[in-house]
């Protein structure tokens, strides 16, 4: 019987796992633009939104261990919950995500891409709050937009979900036009998906 993976792994553990089991799959659940910007060599990009859209099709055709990766760990945890509910096992999450990987000296392939989703959310939230506060000097009820954004950010922190990141993920810059969802899912479910 295959050995169970810990719920989270760090950079050193992934290096050890890759040496011990070359079949380990690193699945990066960030948006394609984020993946294009930087990713762990040999990882596959299967965005979280695709996992949600194709949840009913998720069945593992392999016994390979899977480590889920995102920017800091939040989206990878959501992906693990989703995949476990679909019946997949031998799943782990990279603790600290790409940020932790890089801080621990992990190698990254870099390219042209977009800002990571957390940075995009901070920019949009900051601009909304700033605009609402400035505009409220002319029309006071606009201050409630800033309150709404603050409440949304607080809810996102408590629930570990983010509606704004889902909306931003739909923007053309964060999507790859030629993305074939089934081909990408092949990286997770046993086929050969595109590798970075």
PDB file of N, CA, C and O in Angstrom, residues 96-153:
ATOM      1  N   UNK A  96       3.357  27.369   2.646  1.00  0.00           N
ATOM      2  CA  UNK A  96       3.895  28.673   2.242  1.00  0.00           C
ATOM      3  C   UNK A  96       3.854  28.913   0.750  1.00  0.00           C
ATOM      4  O   UNK A  96       4.216  29.989   0.280  1.00  0.00           O
ATOM      5  N   UNK A  97       3.444  27.921  -0.026  1.00  0.00           N
ATOM      6  CA  UNK A  97       3.308  28.068  -1.465  1.00  0.00           C
ATOM      7  C   UNK A  97       4.594  28.460  -2.169  1.00  0.00           C
ATOM      8  O   UNK A  97       5.695  28.199  -1.688  1.00  0.00           O
ATOM      9  N   UNK A  98       4.435  29.075  -3.330  1.00  0.00           N
ATOM     10  CA  UNK A  98       5.585  29.516  -4.131  1.00  0.00           C
ATOM     11  C   UNK A  98       6.447  30.491  -3.332  1.00  0.00           C
ATOM     12  O   UNK A  98       7.669  30.474  -3.423  1.00  0.00           O
ATOM     13  N   UNK A  99       5.796  31.326  -2.520  1.00  0.00           N
ATOM     14  CA  UNK A  99       6.538  32.291  -1.704  1.00  0.00           C
ATOM     15  C   UNK A  99       7.483  31.564  -0.758  1.00  0.00           C
ATOM     16  O   UNK A  99       8.667  31.892  -0.672  1.00  0.00           O
ATOM     17  N   UNK A 100       6.972  30.548  -0.040  1.00  0.00           N
ATOM     18  CA  UNK A 100       7.802  29.764   0.866  1.00  0.00           C
ATOM     19  C   UNK A 100       8.880  28.991   0.137  1.00  0.00           C
ATOM     20  O   UNK A 100      10.019  28.888   0.596  1.00  0.00           O
ATOM     21  N   UNK A 101       8.519  28.435  -1.019  1.00  0.00           N
ATOM     22  CA  UNK A 101       9.472  27.691  -1.843  1.00  0.00           C
ATOM     23  C   UNK A 101      10.663  28.577  -2.206  1.00  0.00           C
ATOM     24  O   UNK A 101      11.815  28.186  -2.061  1.00  0.00           O
ATOM     25  N   UNK A 102      10.373  29.781  -2.677  1.00  0.00           N
ATOM     26  CA  UNK A 102      11.444  30.699  -3.077  1.00  0.00           C
ATOM     27  C   UNK A 102      12.274  31.145  -1.874  1.00  0.00           C
ATOM     28  O   UNK A 102      13.500  31.216  -1.956  1.00  0.00           O
ATOM     29  N   UNK A 103      11.624  31.424  -0.742  1.00  0.00           N
ATOM     30  CA  UNK A 103      12.350  31.830   0.464  1.00  0.00           C
ATOM     31  C   UNK A 103      13.286  30.737   0.959  1.00  0.00           C
ATOM     32  O   UNK A 103      14.331  31.022   1.534  1.00  0.00           O
ATOM     33  N   UNK A 104      12.895  29.474   0.711  1.00  0.00           N
ATOM     34  CA  UNK A 104      13.731  28.346   1.142  1.00  0.00           C
ATOM     35  C   UNK A 104      14.765  27.959   0.094  1.00  0.00           C
ATOM     36  O   UNK A 104      15.395  26.901   0.200  1.00  0.00           O
ATOM     37  N   UNK A 105      14.935  28.777  -0.924  1.00  0.00           N
ATOM     38  CA  UNK A 105      15.962  28.536  -1.932  1.00  0.00           C
ATOM     39  C   UNK A 105      15.545  27.598  -3.042  1.00  0.00           C
ATOM     40  O   UNK A 105      16.402  27.112  -3.788  1.00  0.00           O
ATOM     41  N   UNK A 106      14.252  27.349  -3.187  1.00  0.00           N
ATOM     42  CA  UNK A 106      13.766  26.483  -4.265  1.00  0.00           C
ATOM     43  C   UNK A 106      13.899  27.167  -5.610  1.00  0.00           C
ATOM     44  O   UNK A 106      13.707  28.375  -5.737  1.00  0.00           O
ATOM     45  N   UNK A 107      14.224  26.377  -6.627  1.00  0.00           N
ATOM     46  CA  UNK A 107      14.393  26.898  -7.979  1.00  0.00           C
ATOM     47  C   UNK A 107      13.034  27.209  -8.599  1.00  0.00           C
ATOM     48  O   UNK A 107      12.059  26.491  -8.372  1.00  0.00           O
ATOM     49  N   UNK A 108      12.970  28.285  -9.368  1.00  0.00           N
ATOM     50  CA  UNK A 108      11.754  28.667 -10.082  1.00  0.00           C
ATOM     51  C   UNK A 108      12.070  28.917 -11.545  1.00  0.00           C
ATOM     52  O   UNK A 108      13.119  29.471 -11.875  1.00  0.00           O
ATOM     53  N   UNK A 109      11.175  28.490 -12.407  1.00  0.00           N
ATOM     54  CA  UNK A 109      11.230  28.905 -13.805  1.00  0.00           C
ATOM     55  C   UNK A 109      10.488  30.229 -13.883  1.00  0.00           C
ATOM     56  O   UNK A 109       9.360  30.333 -13.420  1.00  0.00           O
ATOM     57  N   UNK A 110      11.132  31.236 -14.456  1.00  0.00           N
ATOM     58  CA  UNK A 110      10.505  32.552 -14.550  1.00  0.00           C
ATOM     59  C   UNK A 110      10.224  32.892 -16.005  1.00  0.00           C
ATOM     60  O   UNK A 110      10.964  32.533 -16.896  1.00  0.00           O
ATOM     61  N   UNK A 111       9.139  33.577 -16.209  1.00  0.00           N
ATOM     62  CA  UNK A 111       8.758  33.995 -17.549  1.00  0.00           C
ATOM     63  C   UNK A 111       7.935  35.248 -17.468  1.00  0.00           C
ATOM     64  O   UNK A 111       7.861  35.902 -16.427  1.00  0.00           O
ATOM     65  N   UNK A 112       7.316  35.555 -18.567  1.00  0.00           N
ATOM     66  CA  UNK A 112       6.436  36.722 -18.591  1.00  0.00           C
ATOM     67  C   UNK A 112       5.053  36.270 -18.190  1.00  0.00           C
ATOM     68  O   UNK A 112       4.512  35.336 -18.732  1.00  0.00           O
ATOM     69  N   UNK A 113       4.510  36.927 -17.255  1.00  0.00           N
ATOM     70  CA  UNK A 113       3.176  36.588 -16.794  1.00  0.00           C
ATOM     71  C   UNK A 113       2.566  37.785 -16.111  1.00  0.00           C
ATOM     72  O   UNK A 113       2.961  38.924 -16.331  1.00  0.00           O
ATOM     73  N   UNK A 114       1.635  37.523 -15.262  1.00  0.00           N
ATOM     74  CA  UNK A 114       0.935  38.582 -14.562  1.00  0.00           C
ATOM     75  C   UNK A 114       1.285  38.528 -13.079  1.00  0.00           C
ATOM     76  O   UNK A 114       1.911  37.580 -12.617  1.00  0.00           O
ATOM     77  N   UNK A 115       0.883  39.523 -12.348  1.00  0.00           N
ATOM     78  CA  UNK A 115       1.091  39.522 -10.897  1.00  0.00           C
ATOM     79  C   UNK A 115       0.354  38.345 -10.284  1.00  0.00           C
ATOM     80  O   UNK A 115      -0.677  37.905 -10.795  1.00  0.00           O
ATOM     81  N   UNK A 116       0.849  37.890  -9.124  1.00  0.00           N
ATOM     82  CA  UNK A 116       0.119  36.824  -8.443  1.00  0.00           C
ATOM     83  C   UNK A 116      -1.221  37.375  -7.962  1.00  0.00           C
ATOM     84  O   UNK A 116      -1.424  38.580  -7.828  1.00  0.00           O
ATOM     85  N   UNK A 117      -2.162  36.471  -7.740  1.00  0.00           N
ATOM     86  CA  UNK A 117      -3.550  36.859  -7.459  1.00  0.00           C
ATOM     87  C   UNK A 117      -3.664  37.696  -6.184  1.00  0.00           C
ATOM     88  O   UNK A 117      -4.441  38.648  -6.136  1.00  0.00           O
ATOM     89  N   UNK A 118      -2.899  37.364  -5.162  1.00  0.00           N
ATOM     90  CA  UNK A 118      -2.981  38.139  -3.915  1.00  0.00           C
ATOM     91  C   UNK A 118      -2.574  39.584  -4.141  1.00  0.00           C
ATOM     92  O   UNK A 118      -3.187  40.501  -3.594  1.00  0.00           O
ATOM     93  N   UNK A 119      -1.567  39.796  -4.983  1.00  0.00           N
ATOM     94  CA  UNK A 119      -1.128  41.165  -5.276  1.00  0.00           C
ATOM     95  C   UNK A 119      -2.211  41.903  -6.071  1.00  0.00           C
ATOM     96  O   UNK A 119      -2.473  43.081  -5.830  1.00  0.00           O
ATOM     97  N   UNK A 120      -2.851  41.219  -7.018  1.00  0.00           N
ATOM     98  CA  UNK A 120      -3.937  41.825  -7.776  1.00  0.00           C
ATOM     99  C   UNK A 120      -5.097  42.211  -6.865  1.00  0.00           C
ATOM    100  O   UNK A 120      -5.676  43.290  -7.011  1.00  0.00           O
ATOM    101  N   UNK A 121      -5.438  41.337  -5.919  1.00  0.00           N
ATOM    102  CA  UNK A 121      -6.527  41.629  -4.981  1.00  0.00           C
ATOM    103  C   UNK A 121      -6.179  42.844  -4.136  1.00  0.00           C
ATOM    104  O   UNK A 121      -7.019  43.732  -3.928  1.00  0.00           O
ATOM    105  N   UNK A 122      -4.937  42.906  -3.640  1.00  0.00           N
ATOM    106  CA  UNK A 122      -4.532  44.070  -2.830  1.00  0.00           C
ATOM    107  C   UNK A 122      -4.637  45.357  -3.630  1.00  0.00           C
ATOM    108  O   UNK A 122      -5.093  46.383  -3.119  1.00  0.00           O
ATOM    109  N   UNK A 123      -4.222  45.324  -4.909  1.00  0.00           N
ATOM    110  CA  UNK A 123      -4.298  46.515  -5.748  1.00  0.00           C
ATOM    111  C   UNK A 123      -5.748  46.949  -5.951  1.00  0.00           C
ATOM    112  O   UNK A 123      -6.094  48.118  -5.734  1.00  0.00           O
ATOM    113  N   UNK A 124      -6.602  46.025  -6.352  1.00  0.00           N
ATOM    114  CA  UNK A 124      -8.001  46.384  -6.637  1.00  0.00           C
ATOM    115  C   UNK A 124      -8.703  46.841  -5.360  1.00  0.00           C
ATOM    116  O   UNK A 124      -9.412  47.862  -5.366  1.00  0.00           O
ATOM    117  N   UNK A 125      -8.509  46.124  -4.258  1.00  0.00           N
ATOM    118  CA  UNK A 125      -9.145  46.518  -2.993  1.00  0.00           C
ATOM    119  C   UNK A 125      -8.659  47.895  -2.557  1.00  0.00           C
ATOM    120  O   UNK A 125      -9.455  48.755  -2.152  1.00  0.00           O
ATOM    121  N   UNK A 126      -7.362  48.136  -2.660  1.00  0.00           N
ATOM    122  CA  UNK A 126      -6.805  49.435  -2.277  1.00  0.00           C
ATOM    123  C   UNK A 126      -7.347  50.568  -3.133  1.00  0.00           C
ATOM    124  O   UNK A 126      -7.702  51.637  -2.621  1.00  0.00           O
ATOM    125  N   UNK A 127      -7.434  50.327  -4.449  1.00  0.00           N
ATOM    126  CA  UNK A 127      -7.968  51.357  -5.344  1.00  0.00           C
ATOM    127  C   UNK A 127      -9.443  51.631  -5.069  1.00  0.00           C
ATOM    128  O   UNK A 127      -9.886  52.783  -5.105  1.00  0.00           O
ATOM    129  N   UNK A 128     -10.216  50.572  -4.789  1.00  0.00           N
ATOM    130  CA  UNK A 128     -11.633  50.773  -4.470  1.00  0.00           C
ATOM    131  C   UNK A 128     -11.803  51.598  -3.198  1.00  0.00           C
ATOM    132  O   UNK A 128     -12.615  52.522  -3.145  1.00  0.00           O
ATOM    133  N   UNK A 129     -11.032  51.253  -2.166  1.00  0.00           N
ATOM    134  CA  UNK A 129     -11.129  51.987  -0.899  1.00  0.00           C
ATOM    135  C   UNK A 129     -10.696  53.435  -1.090  1.00  0.00           C
ATOM    136  O   UNK A 129     -11.386  54.366  -0.656  1.00  0.00           O
ATOM    137  N   UNK A 130      -9.556  53.655  -1.734  1.00  0.00           N
ATOM    138  CA  UNK A 130      -9.053  55.014  -1.960  1.00  0.00           C
ATOM    139  C   UNK A 130     -10.049  55.844  -2.757  1.00  0.00           C
ATOM    140  O   UNK A 130     -10.372  56.979  -2.387  1.00  0.00           O
ATOM    141  N   UNK A 131     -10.574  55.275  -3.836  1.00  0.00           N
ATOM    142  CA  UNK A 131     -11.545  55.993  -4.667  1.00  0.00           C
ATOM    143  C   UNK A 131     -12.806  56.321  -3.881  1.00  0.00           C
ATOM    144  O   UNK A 131     -13.335  57.437  -3.967  1.00  0.00           O
ATOM    145  N   UNK A 132     -13.295  55.351  -3.099  1.00  0.00           N
ATOM    146  CA  UNK A 132     -14.518  55.579  -2.314  1.00  0.00           C
ATOM    147  C   UNK A 132     -14.320  56.670  -1.274  1.00  0.00           C
ATOM    148  O   UNK A 132     -15.189  57.526  -1.084  1.00  0.00           O
ATOM    149  N   UNK A 133     -13.168  56.660  -0.597  1.00  0.00           N
ATOM    150  CA  UNK A 133     -12.913  57.667   0.436  1.00  0.00           C
ATOM    151  C   UNK A 133     -12.806  59.059  -0.195  1.00  0.00           C
ATOM    152  O   UNK A 133     -13.409  60.026   0.293  1.00  0.00           O
ATOM    153  N   UNK A 134     -12.050  59.164  -1.278  1.00  0.00           N
ATOM    154  CA  UNK A 134     -11.898  60.469  -1.937  1.00  0.00           C
ATOM    155  C   UNK A 134     -13.250  60.941  -2.485  1.00  0.00           C
ATOM    156  O   UNK A 134     -13.644  62.096  -2.297  1.00  0.00           O
ATOM    157  N   UNK A 135     -13.998  60.055  -3.150  1.00  0.00           N
ATOM    158  CA  UNK A 135     -15.290  60.430  -3.724  1.00  0.00           C
ATOM    159  C   UNK A 135     -16.313  60.755  -2.646  1.00  0.00           C
ATOM    160  O   UNK A 135     -17.227  61.559  -2.868  1.00  0.00           O
ATOM    161  N   UNK A 136     -16.148  60.189  -1.447  1.00  0.00           N
ATOM    162  CA  UNK A 136     -17.108  60.455  -0.374  1.00  0.00           C
ATOM    163  C   UNK A 136     -17.005  61.887   0.152  1.00  0.00           C
ATOM    164  O   UNK A 136     -17.922  62.364   0.821  1.00  0.00           O
ATOM    165  N   UNK A 137     -15.918  62.584  -0.175  1.00  0.00           N
ATOM    166  CA  UNK A 137     -15.839  64.000   0.210  1.00  0.00           C
ATOM    167  C   UNK A 137     -16.837  64.826  -0.596  1.00  0.00           C
ATOM    168  O   UNK A 137     -17.276  65.872  -0.149  1.00  0.00           O
ATOM    169  N   UNK A 138     -17.211  64.345  -1.788  1.00  0.00           N
ATOM    170  CA  UNK A 138     -18.210  65.029  -2.606  1.00  0.00           C
ATOM    171  C   UNK A 138     -19.608  64.457  -2.390  1.00  0.00           C
ATOM    172  O   UNK A 138     -20.591  65.193  -2.430  1.00  0.00           O
ATOM    173  N   UNK A 139     -19.686  63.153  -2.152  1.00  0.00           N
ATOM    174  CA  UNK A 139     -20.975  62.494  -1.951  1.00  0.00           C
ATOM    175  C   UNK A 139     -20.788  61.455  -0.854  1.00  0.00           C
ATOM    176  O   UNK A 139     -20.301  60.347  -1.101  1.00  0.00           O
ATOM    177  N   UNK A 140     -21.150  61.815   0.369  1.00  0.00           N
ATOM    178  CA  UNK A 140     -20.810  61.032   1.562  1.00  0.00           C
ATOM    179  C   UNK A 140     -21.216  59.555   1.539  1.00  0.00           C
ATOM    180  O   UNK A 140     -20.452  58.714   2.019  1.00  0.00           O
ATOM    181  N   UNK A 141     -22.362  59.171   0.987  1.00  0.00           N
ATOM    182  CA  UNK A 141     -22.730  57.749   1.006  1.00  0.00           C
ATOM    183  C   UNK A 141     -21.722  56.814   0.314  1.00  0.00           C
ATOM    184  O   UNK A 141     -21.722  55.615   0.554  1.00  0.00           O
ATOM    185  N   UNK A 142     -20.844  57.358  -0.524  1.00  0.00           N
ATOM    186  CA  UNK A 142     -19.850  56.516  -1.196  1.00  0.00           C
ATOM    187  C   UNK A 142     -18.851  55.899  -0.215  1.00  0.00           C
ATOM    188  O   UNK A 142     -18.165  54.941  -0.554  1.00  0.00           O
ATOM    189  N   UNK A 143     -18.808  56.427   1.007  1.00  0.00           N
ATOM    190  CA  UNK A 143     -17.899  55.855   2.009  1.00  0.00           C
ATOM    191  C   UNK A 143     -18.238  54.388   2.287  1.00  0.00           C
ATOM    192  O   UNK A 143     -17.384  53.614   2.708  1.00  0.00           O
ATOM    193  N   UNK A 144     -19.486  54.008   2.040  1.00  0.00           N
ATOM    194  CA  UNK A 144     -19.909  52.634   2.314  1.00  0.00           C
ATOM    195  C   UNK A 144     -19.273  51.626   1.367  1.00  0.00           C
ATOM    196  O   UNK A 144     -19.173  50.446   1.691  1.00  0.00           O
ATOM    197  N   UNK A 145     -18.813  52.095   0.228  1.00  0.00           N
ATOM    198  CA  UNK A 145     -18.067  51.195  -0.667  1.00  0.00           C
ATOM    199  C   UNK A 145     -16.798  50.723   0.034  1.00  0.00           C
ATOM    200  O   UNK A 145     -16.454  49.542   0.006  1.00  0.00           O
ATOM    201  N   UNK A 146     -16.106  51.655   0.689  1.00  0.00           N
ATOM    202  CA  UNK A 146     -14.898  51.292   1.435  1.00  0.00           C
ATOM    203  C   UNK A 146     -15.234  50.301   2.543  1.00  0.00           C
ATOM    204  O   UNK A 146     -14.502  49.331   2.774  1.00  0.00           O
ATOM    205  N   UNK A 147     -16.364  50.517   3.219  1.00  0.00           N
ATOM    206  CA  UNK A 147     -16.795  49.585   4.267  1.00  0.00           C
ATOM    207  C   UNK A 147     -17.108  48.211   3.707  1.00  0.00           C
ATOM    208  O   UNK A 147     -16.771  47.183   4.309  1.00  0.00           O
ATOM    209  N   UNK A 148     -17.750  48.180   2.546  1.00  0.00           N
ATOM    210  CA  UNK A 148     -18.085  46.912   1.896  1.00  0.00           C
ATOM    211  C   UNK A 148     -16.818  46.140   1.525  1.00  0.00           C
ATOM    212  O   UNK A 148     -16.722  44.927   1.736  1.00  0.00           O
ATOM    213  N   UNK A 149     -15.832  46.842   0.975  1.00  0.00           N
ATOM    214  CA  UNK A 149     -14.563  46.195   0.612  1.00  0.00           C
ATOM    215  C   UNK A 149     -13.875  45.656   1.866  1.00  0.00           C
ATOM    216  O   UNK A 149     -13.382  44.525   1.888  1.00  0.00           O
ATOM    217  N   UNK A 150     -13.863  46.454   2.935  1.00  0.00           N
ATOM    218  CA  UNK A 150     -13.261  46.000   4.193  1.00  0.00           C
ATOM    219  C   UNK A 150     -13.948  44.761   4.742  1.00  0.00           C
ATOM    220  O   UNK A 150     -13.304  43.806   5.193  1.00  0.00           O
ATOM    221  N   UNK A 151     -15.290  44.747   4.691  1.00  0.00           N
ATOM    222  CA  UNK A 151     -16.042  43.584   5.164  1.00  0.00           C
ATOM    223  C   UNK A 151     -15.733  42.364   4.295  1.00  0.00           C
ATOM    224  O   UNK A 151     -15.577  41.243   4.802  1.00  0.00           O
ATOM    225  N   UNK A 152     -15.608  42.556   2.994  1.00  0.00           N
ATOM    226  CA  UNK A 152     -15.277  41.461   2.088  1.00  0.00           C
ATOM    227  C   UNK A 152     -13.906  40.877   2.367  1.00  0.00           C
ATOM    228  O   UNK A 152     -13.713  39.663   2.360  1.00  0.00           O
ATOM    229  N   UNK A 153     -12.935  41.751   2.655  1.00  0.00           N
ATOM    230  CA  UNK A 153     -11.588  41.277   2.976  1.00  0.00           C
ATOM    231  C   UNK A 153     -11.564  40.524   4.304  1.00  0.00           C
ATOM    232  O   UNK A 153     -10.882  39.505   4.434  1.00  0.00           O
TER     233      UNK A 153
END
